[in-house]
């Protein structure tokens, strides 16, 4: 609760400062940076119209990943605040000063031994859940170039059926067998100059299908490795766009693709259905895909909010329904069946068809 308490203190000081001198306040407004302009304090030009919104700030300006560990704690990867843990009673933030080597967290998973793995902008981080309780301060282990990792700026991870950890980064793929990091070469693709981070070797997402094949999402479509040969699926085969952000195999065996410029595609093994370019939905920039316990397919679409596909039709949730913003990046279902939505302006959860924003002070539960 410390961050919220500090927020209230700052708000009180701001009110006192304004009552003392409006000249100083006007100077502060002119010096604001773009990030500061998102402050919950509303600034006006006259004292008569001066308003304050005392709504608590979001957990983080941007939530990139959500994951629930085997002890029941929720972990939220952010775009600048490291990783956040909610253990059922308290909220904790972990970043550089806490021994967690990363500000941006783009992937989270847990292995069979109870070790959590985090892919960050600075490398790989692990945390042994068995070493402490869910209420203890974690002891993190960091892996970077000094430990043999050749791809520090991580964007994706996969733990395959054999127990090998696959790590997708800006500079390509590494595998980790618990002892050694080994590069796994893939063909180079094109740099996507429209994105803030891109390269010819970036791997945005990793997936293993029910046949044991590995899929790699790139700027050149999807590479598919069956253990012997490498194939490719791209726009030449009917995929809507080559810049793939995420992939998902649903329970009926269809492969879904979230693309960065052409929306969502579904592949049944023979042909593609391109929902966005065919006009079924809007929002061309799609970051992730998720299948819930009922078989619904969820994905966010930039400027359109979130879609749920039940096998027959799409349901859209957006700012008009209470979503914190239409720039959502990650969707997750916890063990209770609650759907969590993370993106710009923080975290929300879905109760029925009602969207509830969640801040550090909650509400985390009903």
Tab-separated table of N, CA and C in Angstrom, residues 71-139:
chain	number	residue	atom	x	y	z
A	71	UNK	N	1.718	-21.502	-6.386
A	71	UNK	CA	1.323	-21.139	-5.035
A	71	UNK	C	0.120	-20.200	-5.012
A	72	UNK	N	-0.342	-19.797	-6.199
A	72	UNK	CA	-1.527	-18.947	-6.302
A	72	UNK	C	-1.257	-17.475	-6.455
A	73	UNK	N	-0.001	-17.061	-6.397
A	73	UNK	CA	0.319	-15.641	-6.559
A	73	UNK	C	0.204	-15.228	-8.019
A	74	UNK	N	-0.295	-14.005	-8.226
A	74	UNK	CA	-0.343	-13.419	-9.557
A	74	UNK	C	0.896	-12.564	-9.770
A	75	UNK	N	1.518	-12.721	-10.936
A	75	UNK	CA	2.680	-11.925	-11.303
A	75	UNK	C	2.328	-11.104	-12.541
A	76	UNK	N	2.668	-9.817	-12.492
A	76	UNK	CA	2.426	-8.926	-13.614
A	76	UNK	C	3.748	-8.349	-14.116
A	77	UNK	N	4.088	-8.649	-15.353
A	77	UNK	CA	5.271	-8.052	-15.961
A	77	UNK	C	4.931	-6.692	-16.535
A	78	UNK	N	5.746	-5.702	-16.238
A	78	UNK	CA	5.462	-4.333	-16.667
A	78	UNK	C	6.430	-3.900	-17.764
A	79	UNK	N	6.233	-2.667	-18.214
A	79	UNK	CA	7.101	-2.139	-19.255
A	79	UNK	C	8.149	-1.181	-18.711
A	80	UNK	N	8.277	-1.076	-17.398
A	80	UNK	CA	9.278	-0.177	-16.845
A	80	UNK	C	9.428	-0.270	-15.338
A	81	UNK	N	8.496	-0.984	-14.682
A	81	UNK	CA	8.517	-1.116	-13.230
A	81	UNK	C	8.946	-2.497	-12.771
A	82	UNK	N	9.561	-3.280	-13.653
A	82	UNK	CA	9.957	-4.632	-13.275
A	82	UNK	C	8.764	-5.564	-13.211
A	83	UNK	N	8.703	-6.405	-12.172
A	83	UNK	CA	7.603	-7.355	-12.028
A	83	UNK	C	6.847	-7.064	-10.728
A	84	UNK	N	5.535	-7.266	-10.771
A	84	UNK	CA	4.662	-7.037	-9.619
A	84	UNK	C	4.092	-8.381	-9.171
A	85	UNK	N	4.049	-8.613	-7.854
A	85	UNK	CA	3.452	-9.831	-7.305
A	85	UNK	C	2.279	-9.484	-6.395
A	86	UNK	N	1.149	-10.150	-6.630
A	86	UNK	CA	0.029	-10.086	-5.695
A	86	UNK	C	-0.159	-11.481	-5.108
A	87	UNK	N	0.047	-11.617	-3.799
A	87	UNK	CA	0.029	-12.942	-3.166
A	87	UNK	C	-1.280	-13.254	-2.448
A	88	UNK	N	-2.295	-12.443	-2.696
A	88	UNK	CA	-3.593	-12.651	-2.056
A	88	UNK	C	-3.876	-11.683	-0.934
A	89	UNK	N	-2.808	-11.078	-0.399
A	89	UNK	CA	-2.974	-10.106	0.689
A	89	UNK	C	-2.212	-8.810	0.449
A	90	UNK	N	-1.103	-8.883	-0.281
A	90	UNK	CA	-0.288	-7.682	-0.473
A	90	UNK	C	0.264	-7.612	-1.898
A	91	UNK	N	0.675	-6.412	-2.284
A	91	UNK	CA	1.256	-6.151	-3.602
A	91	UNK	C	2.712	-5.755	-3.419
A	92	UNK	N	3.613	-6.416	-4.146
A	92	UNK	CA	5.041	-6.125	-4.045
A	92	UNK	C	5.614	-5.856	-5.427
A	93	UNK	N	6.553	-4.914	-5.483
A	93	UNK	CA	7.221	-4.552	-6.720
A	93	UNK	C	8.685	-4.974	-6.634
A	94	UNK	N	9.204	-5.590	-7.710
A	94	UNK	CA	10.592	-6.032	-7.739
A	94	UNK	C	11.244	-5.558	-9.038
A	95	UNK	N	12.374	-4.879	-8.885
A	95	UNK	CA	13.108	-4.426	-10.063
A	95	UNK	C	14.601	-4.435	-9.740
A	96	UNK	N	15.360	-3.583	-10.396
A	96	UNK	CA	16.827	-3.613	-10.307
A	96	UNK	C	17.315	-3.545	-8.864
A	97	UNK	N	16.778	-2.636	-8.082
A	97	UNK	CA	17.239	-2.452	-6.707
A	97	UNK	C	16.927	-3.650	-5.812
A	98	UNK	N	16.041	-4.533	-6.267
A	98	UNK	CA	15.656	-5.702	-5.485
A	98	UNK	C	16.338	-6.972	-5.980
A	99	UNK	N	17.318	-6.805	-6.873
A	99	UNK	CA	18.034	-7.961	-7.394
A	99	UNK	C	17.392	-8.604	-8.600
A	100	UNK	N	16.322	-7.975	-9.108
A	100	UNK	CA	15.621	-8.488	-10.285
A	100	UNK	C	16.146	-7.731	-11.503
A	101	UNK	N	16.825	-8.440	-12.406
A	101	UNK	CA	17.556	-7.775	-13.485
A	101	UNK	C	16.654	-7.504	-14.693
A	102	UNK	N	15.819	-6.496	-14.568
A	102	UNK	CA	14.978	-6.114	-15.694
A	102	UNK	C	13.927	-5.104	-15.307
A	103	UNK	N	13.698	-4.131	-16.203
A	103	UNK	CA	12.613	-3.170	-16.012
A	103	UNK	C	11.384	-3.571	-16.828
A	104	UNK	N	11.623	-4.097	-18.046
A	104	UNK	CA	10.539	-4.558	-18.917
A	104	UNK	C	10.499	-6.083	-18.882
A	105	UNK	N	9.324	-6.640	-18.549
A	105	UNK	CA	9.161	-8.090	-18.419
A	105	UNK	C	8.172	-8.552	-19.481
A	106	UNK	N	8.664	-9.384	-20.410
A	106	UNK	CA	7.848	-9.742	-21.580
A	106	UNK	C	7.416	-11.203	-21.597
A	107	UNK	N	7.929	-12.015	-20.682
A	107	UNK	CA	7.551	-13.429	-20.638
A	107	UNK	C	7.711	-13.950	-19.220
A	108	UNK	N	6.752	-14.798	-18.786
A	108	UNK	CA	6.791	-15.423	-17.462
A	108	UNK	C	6.274	-16.854	-17.598
A	109	UNK	N	6.991	-17.818	-17.002
A	109	UNK	CA	6.507	-19.196	-16.960
A	109	UNK	C	7.088	-19.893	-15.737
A	110	UNK	N	6.534	-21.078	-15.428
A	110	UNK	CA	7.002	-21.886	-14.296
A	110	UNK	C	7.326	-23.292	-14.779
A	111	UNK	N	8.471	-23.832	-14.339
A	111	UNK	CA	8.835	-25.185	-14.742
A	111	UNK	C	8.283	-26.210	-13.749
A	112	UNK	N	8.517	-27.504	-14.034
A	112	UNK	CA	7.946	-28.581	-13.229
A	112	UNK	C	8.528	-28.647	-11.820
A	113	UNK	N	9.679	-28.009	-11.609
A	113	UNK	CA	10.323	-28.031	-10.293
A	113	UNK	C	9.912	-26.854	-9.418
A	114	UNK	N	9.031	-26.007	-9.941
A	114	UNK	CA	8.581	-24.862	-9.156
A	114	UNK	C	9.482	-23.652	-9.253
A	115	UNK	N	10.214	-23.550	-10.334
A	115	UNK	CA	11.040	-22.366	-10.574
A	115	UNK	C	10.334	-21.455	-11.566
A	116	UNK	N	10.216	-20.191	-11.200
A	116	UNK	CA	9.663	-19.189	-12.098
A	116	UNK	C	10.773	-18.630	-12.970
A	117	UNK	N	10.447	-18.385	-14.246
A	117	UNK	CA	11.386	-17.793	-15.191
A	117	UNK	C	10.775	-16.533	-15.787
A	118	UNK	N	11.593	-15.490	-15.838
A	118	UNK	CA	11.147	-14.203	-16.371
A	118	UNK	C	12.079	-13.795	-17.517
A	119	UNK	N	11.507	-13.431	-18.651
A	119	UNK	CA	12.288	-12.886	-19.754
A	119	UNK	C	12.189	-11.377	-19.738
A	120	UNK	N	13.325	-10.684	-19.629
A	120	UNK	CA	13.329	-9.236	-19.481
A	120	UNK	C	14.195	-8.570	-20.554
A	121	UNK	N	14.207	-7.256	-20.503
A	121	UNK	CA	15.024	-6.483	-21.434
A	121	UNK	C	16.519	-6.599	-21.128
A	122	UNK	N	16.864	-7.178	-19.961
A	122	UNK	CA	18.266	-7.321	-19.557
A	122	UNK	C	18.736	-8.771	-19.511
A	123	UNK	N	17.845	-9.699	-19.802
A	123	UNK	CA	18.237	-11.093	-19.761
A	123	UNK	C	17.191	-11.975	-19.127
A	124	UNK	N	17.647	-13.050	-18.515
A	124	UNK	CA	16.786	-14.070	-17.925
A	124	UNK	C	16.895	-14.014	-16.402
A	125	UNK	N	15.748	-14.168	-15.721
A	125	UNK	CA	15.710	-14.155	-14.259
A	125	UNK	C	14.944	-15.385	-13.790
A	126	UNK	N	15.453	-16.050	-12.735
A	126	UNK	CA	14.732	-17.184	-12.158
A	126	UNK	C	14.493	-16.954	-10.674
A	127	UNK	N	13.444	-17.631	-10.174
A	127	UNK	CA	13.099	-17.546	-8.753
A	127	UNK	C	12.519	-18.884	-8.319
A	128	UNK	N	13.150	-19.515	-7.360
A	128	UNK	CA	12.732	-20.814	-6.844
A	128	UNK	C	11.618	-20.612	-5.824
A	129	UNK	N	10.392	-21.000	-6.202
A	129	UNK	CA	9.254	-20.839	-5.307
A	129	UNK	C	9.398	-21.670	-4.039
A	130	UNK	N	10.145	-22.758	-4.103
A	130	UNK	CA	10.295	-23.646	-2.955
A	130	UNK	C	11.231	-23.084	-1.888
A	131	UNK	N	11.990	-22.050	-2.258
A	131	UNK	CA	12.983	-21.499	-1.333
A	131	UNK	C	12.363	-20.559	-0.305
A	132	UNK	N	11.207	-19.955	-0.656
A	132	UNK	CA	10.560	-19.011	0.245
A	132	UNK	C	9.053	-19.194	0.154
A	133	UNK	N	8.332	-18.521	1.030
A	133	UNK	CA	6.876	-18.545	0.965
A	133	UNK	C	6.402	-17.435	0.032
A	134	UNK	N	5.113	-17.473	-0.283
A	134	UNK	CA	4.551	-16.475	-1.193
A	134	UNK	C	4.551	-15.077	-0.588
A	135	UNK	N	4.788	-14.974	0.712
A	135	UNK	CA	4.806	-13.658	1.358
A	135	UNK	C	6.222	-13.175	1.644
A	136	UNK	N	7.207	-13.989	1.302
A	136	UNK	CA	8.596	-13.612	1.550
A	136	UNK	C	9.145	-12.796	0.378
A	137	UNK	N	10.205	-12.072	0.638
A	137	UNK	CA	10.886	-11.368	-0.443
A	137	UNK	C	11.701	-12.377	-1.234
A	138	UNK	N	11.496	-12.457	-2.537
A	138	UNK	CA	12.197	-13.457	-3.339
A	138	UNK	C	13.693	-13.186	-3.438
A	139	UNK	N	14.437	-14.255	-3.641
A	139	UNK	CA	15.846	-14.149	-4.010
A	139	UNK	C	15.955	-14.560	-5.470
